[in-house]
Amino acid sequence: MEQATNRSLNSFRRVSVITVIAVYLLILIGGIVRSTGSGMGCPDWPKCFGSMIPPTSEDQLPKDYQEIYLNKRLAKNERFVATLEMLGFSEKAKEIANDKSILIEEDFNPVKTWIEYLNRLAGVVIGFLIMLTVWKSFPLRRYDHMIPALSVFNLVLVIFIGWIGSIVVSTNLLHWMITLHMLLALLLVSLLIYVYHRSGRLLKTKGVKMHVPHRIELVLGVGTVLMLIQIVLGTQVREQIDMISSSLGDMLREEWVGRTGWEFVVHRSFSLVLLGIHLLYFFWAFKYTLRRSEVNLWSQVLIILIILEIATGIGMAYFGIPPFLQPIHLLLGAMIIGVQVILLLEIRENIQFRLNTN
């Protein structure tokens, strides 16, 4: 591969890494938005209180601002309900149309407004970074046409995630929409990691390949699916916590966990299952891979992240759900998925090498 293409490839991979890091920072900021109850800090989208720069005091808003933005959200919801009905999701459309919580309009809070505004600014930065990856990917189409194709798909996905974010706001943080928003963010991270990994195949220098047993990939694949289920369970627990917090006026935090339902018990117990499966994976990875190989090193990172994830979960359960632990717990879960994707790609490449050399 000529030198100019090497420069293009290295440039693309640098931007890809920066974009992945930025997405994780956005997930962390989103966790801060959730833990501080700032999700409705801006009642409209993409602007905030109708401005590119939000107000700092209620005096800057019309006296009937709550009614104004409620009507705007309801108009958007009507269009969304009509879209769902057209796509055949009649039950979900009816659920949104009859949800009275959507009619609640929060009072202006400058701190919450600016937290949510910074979250949106971070989202804009992600959008520009994704566009940059698309531009940087075009010189690589001669060698792998899937790299620019997937980069363009990531751009479309980001736009879709932004639209879903606007629906989250218009539906007053409808719970299942928040879960969907989170899962789409994880899909974006996974695809960005995949494109980065795929571009690495174009490098002249290749890492050392190993004869990795297929069962390692199988156990890790099961662990990845279970981790996604655990994240969904976690969002359901979080939804319960939000309702309990609202009913208690954000007081008596030490009682919140005790008032949750079966989802919390399952979520807590499921973490031990996940730990056991990943310890089994780690034992096999340590046994069958080279000590300084990427698979071995990333496997160590994975176990550390899982232990930290369980530790932050214990901290929230037994110390009244400290607000600072919530976004960290969310970020660690998202990072676990990212590392699992990296490992699955590395292991699959090594298994393919074994099959080709047999």
Coordinates of C-alpha atoms in Angstrom, one line a residue:
M1 CA 0.0 0.0 0.0
E2 CA 1.4 3.3 -1.0
Q3 CA 2.6 5.9 1.6
A4 CA -0.3 8.3 0.9
T5 CA -2.8 5.6 1.7
N6 CA -1.0 4.7 4.9
R7 CA -1.4 8.3 6.0
S8 CA -5.1 8.2 5.1
L9 CA -5.5 4.9 7.0
N10 CA -3.7 6.2 10.1
S11 CA -5.7 9.5 10.0
F12 CA -9.0 7.6 9.8
R13 CA -8.0 5.3 12.7
R14 CA -7.0 8.3 14.9
V15 CA -10.3 10.0 14.2
S16 CA -12.2 6.8 14.9
V17 CA -10.6 6.3 18.3
I18 CA -11.3 9.9 19.2
T19 CA -14.9 9.4 18.2
V20 CA -15.3 6.3 20.3
I21 CA -13.9 8.1 23.3
A22 CA -16.2 11.1 22.7
V23 CA -19.3 8.8 22.5
Y24 CA -18.3 7.3 25.9
L25 CA -18.0 10.8 27.3
L26 CA -21.4 11.5 26.0
I27 CA -22.8 8.4 27.7
L28 CA -21.2 9.6 31.0
I29 CA -22.7 13.1 30.5
G30 CA -26.1 11.4 29.8
G31 CA -25.7 9.5 33.1
I32 CA -25.1 12.8 34.9
V33 CA -28.2 14.3 33.2
R34 CA -30.2 11.3 34.4
S35 CA -28.8 11.3 38.0
T36 CA -29.5 15.0 38.4
G37 CA -33.0 14.8 36.9
S38 CA -32.0 17.3 34.2
G39 CA -33.5 15.4 31.3
M40 CA -36.3 18.0 30.9
G41 CA -34.0 21.0 31.6
C42 CA -34.7 22.0 28.0
P43 CA -38.4 21.4 27.1
D44 CA -37.8 21.7 23.3
W45 CA -35.3 20.3 20.8
P46 CA -32.9 21.0 19.2
K47 CA -33.0 24.5 20.7
C48 CA -33.3 25.1 24.4
F49 CA -36.2 27.3 25.4
G50 CA -36.3 28.4 21.8
S51 CA -32.7 29.7 21.8
M52 CA -29.3 28.4 20.7
I53 CA -28.0 29.6 24.1
P54 CA -30.4 28.9 27.0
P55 CA -31.6 31.5 29.5
T56 CA -30.0 31.8 32.9
S57 CA -33.0 33.0 34.8
E58 CA -36.8 32.6 34.6
D59 CA -37.1 36.4 34.0
Q60 CA -35.9 35.8 30.5
L61 CA -38.9 33.6 29.7
P62 CA -42.5 34.5 28.9
K63 CA -44.9 34.2 31.8
D64 CA -46.8 31.3 30.1
Y65 CA -43.6 29.5 29.0
Q66 CA -44.8 26.2 30.5
E67 CA -48.0 26.2 28.4
I68 CA -46.1 27.3 25.3
Y69 CA -43.6 24.4 25.5
L70 CA -46.2 21.9 26.6
N71 CA -48.2 22.6 23.5
K72 CA -45.1 22.3 21.3
R73 CA -44.3 18.9 22.8
L74 CA -47.9 17.7 22.4
A75 CA -47.9 18.7 18.7
K76 CA -44.7 16.7 18.2
N77 CA -46.1 13.7 20.1
E78 CA -49.2 13.7 17.9
R79 CA -46.9 13.4 14.8
F80 CA -45.0 10.6 16.6
V81 CA -48.1 8.7 17.5
A82 CA -49.3 9.0 13.9
T83 CA -46.0 7.6 12.7
L84 CA -46.2 4.7 15.2
E85 CA -49.7 3.8 14.0
M86 CA -48.6 4.0 10.4
L87 CA -45.8 1.5 11.2
G88 CA -48.2 -0.8 12.9
F89 CA -47.3 -0.1 16.6
S90 CA -50.8 0.7 17.6
E91 CA -50.5 -0.3 21.2
K92 CA -47.4 1.9 21.8
A93 CA -49.1 4.7 20.0
K94 CA -52.1 4.4 22.3
E95 CA -49.8 4.2 25.4
I96 CA -48.2 7.5 24.5
A97 CA -51.5 9.2 23.6
N98 CA -53.0 8.2 27.0
D99 CA -49.9 8.9 29.1
K100 CA -50.8 11.7 31.5
S101 CA -47.2 12.1 32.8
I102 CA -46.4 13.7 29.4
L103 CA -48.7 16.6 30.4
I104 CA -46.4 17.5 33.4
E105 CA -44.3 20.5 32.6
E106 CA -41.3 21.2 35.0
D107 CA -40.4 24.6 36.4
F108 CA -37.4 26.3 35.0
N109 CA -34.2 25.4 36.8
P110 CA -31.0 27.0 35.5
V111 CA -28.7 24.3 36.7
K112 CA -30.7 21.5 35.1
T113 CA -31.1 23.6 31.9
W114 CA -27.4 24.1 31.5
I115 CA -26.6 20.4 32.3
E116 CA -28.9 19.3 29.6
Y117 CA -27.6 22.0 27.2
L118 CA -24.0 20.8 27.7
N119 CA -25.3 17.2 27.0
R120 CA -26.7 18.5 23.7
L121 CA -23.5 20.3 22.8
A122 CA -21.6 17.1 23.3
G123 CA -24.0 15.4 21.0
V124 CA -23.3 18.0 18.3
V125 CA -19.5 17.4 18.7
I126 CA -20.2 13.7 18.2
G127 CA -22.1 14.5 15.0
F128 CA -19.2 16.5 13.6
L129 CA -16.7 13.7 14.5
I130 CA -18.9 11.1 12.8
M131 CA -19.0 13.4 9.7
L132 CA -15.2 13.6 9.9
T133 CA -14.9 9.8 10.0
V134 CA -17.0 9.6 6.8
W135 CA -14.8 12.1 5.1
K136 CA -11.6 10.3 6.2
S137 CA -13.0 6.9 5.1
F138 CA -13.5 7.8 1.4
P139 CA -9.8 7.4 0.5
L140 CA -10.0 3.8 1.8
R141 CA -12.8 2.7 -0.5
R142 CA -10.3 1.3 -3.1
Y143 CA -9.2 -1.3 -0.5
D144 CA -12.3 -2.0 1.5
H145 CA -15.6 -0.5 0.3
M146 CA -17.3 -1.5 3.6
I147 CA -15.4 1.0 5.6
P148 CA -16.9 4.1 4.0
A149 CA -20.3 2.3 3.7
L150 CA -20.4 1.6 7.4
S151 CA -19.1 5.1 8.2
V152 CA -22.0 6.6 6.3
F153 CA -24.4 4.2 8.1
N154 CA -23.0 5.5 11.4
L155 CA -23.8 9.0 10.4
V156 CA -27.4 8.0 9.6
L157 CA -27.5 6.2 12.9
V158 CA -26.3 9.3 14.8
I159 CA -29.0 11.4 13.1
F160 CA -31.6 8.8 14.1
I161 CA -30.3 8.8 17.7
G162 CA -30.7 12.5 17.7
W163 CA -34.3 12.2 16.5
I164 CA -35.0 9.6 19.2
G165 CA -33.5 12.1 21.7
S166 CA -36.0 14.7 20.6
I167 CA -38.8 12.2 21.1
V168 CA -37.5 11.4 24.6
V169 CA -37.8 15.1 25.4
S170 CA -41.3 15.5 23.8
T171 CA -42.6 12.5 25.6
N172 CA -41.3 13.9 29.0
L173 CA -38.7 11.1 29.3
L174 CA -40.9 8.2 28.5
H175 CA -39.1 5.2 30.0
W176 CA -38.9 2.7 27.1
M177 CA -37.7 5.5 24.9
I178 CA -34.8 6.2 27.2
T179 CA -33.9 2.5 27.1
L180 CA -34.0 2.5 23.3
H181 CA -31.9 5.6 23.2
M182 CA -29.3 3.9 25.4
L183 CA -29.3 0.7 23.3
L184 CA -28.8 2.7 20.1
A185 CA -25.8 4.5 21.7
L186 CA -24.3 1.0 22.4
L187 CA -24.9 0.0 18.8
L188 CA -23.1 3.1 17.6
V189 CA -20.1 2.4 19.8
S190 CA -20.0 -1.2 18.6
L191 CA -20.1 -0.3 15.0
L192 CA -17.4 2.4 15.4
I193 CA -15.2 -0.2 17.1
Y194 CA -15.9 -2.7 14.3
V195 CA -15.0 -0.2 11.5
Y196 CA -11.8 0.6 13.4
H197 CA -10.9 -3.0 13.7
R198 CA -11.8 -3.7 10.1
S199 CA -9.5 -0.8 9.0
G200 CA -6.7 -2.5 10.9
R201 CA -6.7 -5.3 8.4
L202 CA -5.3 -2.9 5.8
L203 CA -2.1 -2.3 7.9
K204 CA 1.1 -3.9 6.7
T205 CA 2.1 -5.0 10.1
K206 CA -0.1 -7.8 11.6
G207 CA -0.2 -8.9 15.2
V208 CA 0.8 -12.4 16.2
K209 CA -2.0 -14.9 15.5
M210 CA -2.9 -17.8 17.9
H211 CA -4.8 -21.0 17.7
V212 CA -7.7 -19.9 19.9
P213 CA -10.3 -22.6 20.8
H214 CA -13.9 -21.9 19.5
R215 CA -15.4 -22.3 23.0
I216 CA -13.7 -19.1 24.2
E217 CA -15.6 -17.2 21.6
L218 CA -18.8 -19.0 22.5
V219 CA -18.5 -18.3 26.2
L220 CA -17.7 -14.6 25.6
G221 CA -20.6 -14.3 23.1
V222 CA -23.0 -15.7 25.8
G223 CA -21.5 -13.2 28.3
T224 CA -22.0 -10.3 25.8
V225 CA -25.7 -11.2 25.3
L226 CA -26.3 -11.5 29.0
M227 CA -24.5 -8.2 29.6
L228 CA -27.0 -6.5 27.2
I229 CA -29.9 -8.1 29.1
Q230 CA -28.3 -6.9 32.3
I231 CA -28.2 -3.3 31.0
V232 CA -31.9 -3.5 30.0
L233 CA -32.7 -4.8 33.5
G234 CA -30.7 -1.9 34.9
T235 CA -32.7 0.6 32.9
Q236 CA -35.9 -0.9 34.3
V237 CA -34.5 -0.6 37.9
R238 CA -33.6 3.0 37.1
E239 CA -37.1 3.7 35.9
Q240 CA -38.5 2.4 39.2
I241 CA -36.0 4.5 41.1
D242 CA -37.1 7.6 39.2
M243 CA -40.7 7.0 40.1
I244 CA -39.9 6.3 43.7
S245 CA -37.7 9.4 43.8
S246 CA -40.5 11.5 42.4
S247 CA -43.1 10.2 44.8
L248 CA -40.8 10.9 47.8
G249 CA -39.8 14.4 46.6
D250 CA -36.2 13.2 46.1
M251 CA -36.0 12.5 49.9
L252 CA -35.3 9.4 51.9
R253 CA -32.7 8.0 49.5
E254 CA -31.8 5.2 51.8
E255 CA -35.4 3.8 51.3
W256 CA -35.4 3.8 47.5
V257 CA -33.8 0.4 47.0
G258 CA -36.1 -1.3 49.5
R259 CA -39.1 0.0 47.5
T260 CA -38.1 -1.5 44.2
G261 CA -39.6 -4.7 42.8
W262 CA -38.4 -8.0 41.5
E263 CA -36.3 -6.3 38.7
F264 CA -33.8 -5.1 41.3
V265 CA -33.4 -8.6 42.9
V266 CA -32.9 -10.1 39.4
H267 CA -30.5 -7.3 38.4
R268 CA -28.5 -7.8 41.6
S269 CA -28.4 -11.6 41.3
F270 CA -27.7 -11.6 37.6
S271 CA -24.4 -9.7 38.2
L272 CA -23.0 -12.9 40.0
V273 CA -24.0 -15.0 37.0
L274 CA -22.2 -12.6 34.7
L275 CA -19.1 -12.6 36.9
G276 CA -19.0 -16.4 36.9
I277 CA -19.3 -16.6 33.1
H278 CA -16.6 -14.1 32.5
L279 CA -14.2 -15.7 35.1
L280 CA -14.6 -18.9 33.1
Y281 CA -13.9 -17.0 29.9
F282 CA -10.9 -15.3 31.5
F283 CA -9.5 -18.7 32.7
W284 CA -9.6 -20.1 29.2
A285 CA -8.3 -16.9 27.6
F286 CA -5.4 -16.9 30.1
K287 CA -4.7 -20.6 29.3
Y288 CA -4.9 -20.5 25.6
T289 CA -3.6 -17.0 24.6
L290 CA -0.2 -15.4 24.7
R291 CA 0.5 -13.4 27.8
R292 CA 1.1 -10.1 26.0
S293 CA -1.4 -10.7 23.2
E294 CA -4.2 -8.2 22.7
V295 CA -6.8 -10.8 23.6
N296 CA -5.1 -11.5 26.9
L297 CA -4.6 -7.8 27.8
W298 CA -8.1 -6.8 26.8
S299 CA -9.4 -9.8 28.8
Q300 CA -7.8 -8.4 31.9
V301 CA -9.4 -5.0 31.3
L302 CA -12.8 -6.7 30.9
I303 CA -12.5 -8.5 34.3
I304 CA -11.4 -5.3 36.0
L305 CA -14.4 -3.4 34.5
I306 CA -16.8 -6.1 35.6
I307 CA -15.5 -6.0 39.1
L308 CA -15.8 -2.2 39.2
E309 CA -19.3 -2.4 37.8
I310 CA -20.4 -4.8 40.6
A311 CA -18.6 -2.6 43.2
T312 CA -20.5 0.5 42.0
G313 CA -23.7 -1.4 42.0
I314 CA -23.1 -2.5 45.6
G315 CA -22.2 1.1 46.5
M316 CA -25.6 2.3 45.2
A317 CA -27.5 -0.5 46.8
Y318 CA -26.1 0.0 50.3
F319 CA -25.3 3.7 50.4
G320 CA -28.6 5.2 49.3
I321 CA -27.8 5.5 45.6
P322 CA -25.2 8.3 45.7
P323 CA -25.8 10.5 42.6
F324 CA -22.1 10.5 41.6
L325 CA -22.1 6.7 41.3
Q326 CA -25.0 6.5 38.9
P327 CA -23.3 7.8 35.8
I328 CA -20.1 5.9 36.6
H329 CA -22.1 2.7 36.9
L330 CA -23.7 3.4 33.5
L331 CA -20.4 4.3 31.9
L332 CA -18.8 1.1 33.1
G333 CA -21.6 -1.0 31.7
A334 CA -21.2 0.7 28.3
M335 CA -17.4 0.2 28.4
I336 CA -17.8 -3.5 29.2
I337 CA -19.9 -3.9 26.0
G338 CA -17.2 -2.1 24.0
V339 CA -14.4 -4.3 25.4
Q340 CA -16.5 -7.4 24.7
V341 CA -16.9 -6.3 21.1
I342 CA -13.1 -5.7 20.7
L343 CA -12.4 -9.2 22.2
L344 CA -15.0 -10.9 20.0
L345 CA -13.5 -9.3 16.9
E346 CA -9.9 -10.3 17.9
I347 CA -10.9 -13.8 18.8
R348 CA -12.9 -14.3 15.6
E349 CA -9.8 -13.2 13.6
N350 CA -7.6 -15.7 15.5
I351 CA -10.1 -18.5 15.0
Q352 CA -10.3 -17.7 11.2
F353 CA -6.5 -17.8 11.2
R354 CA -6.6 -21.3 12.8
L355 CA -9.1 -22.5 10.2
N356 CA -7.1 -21.2 7.3
T357 CA -3.9 -22.8 8.5
N358 CA -5.4 -26.2 9.1

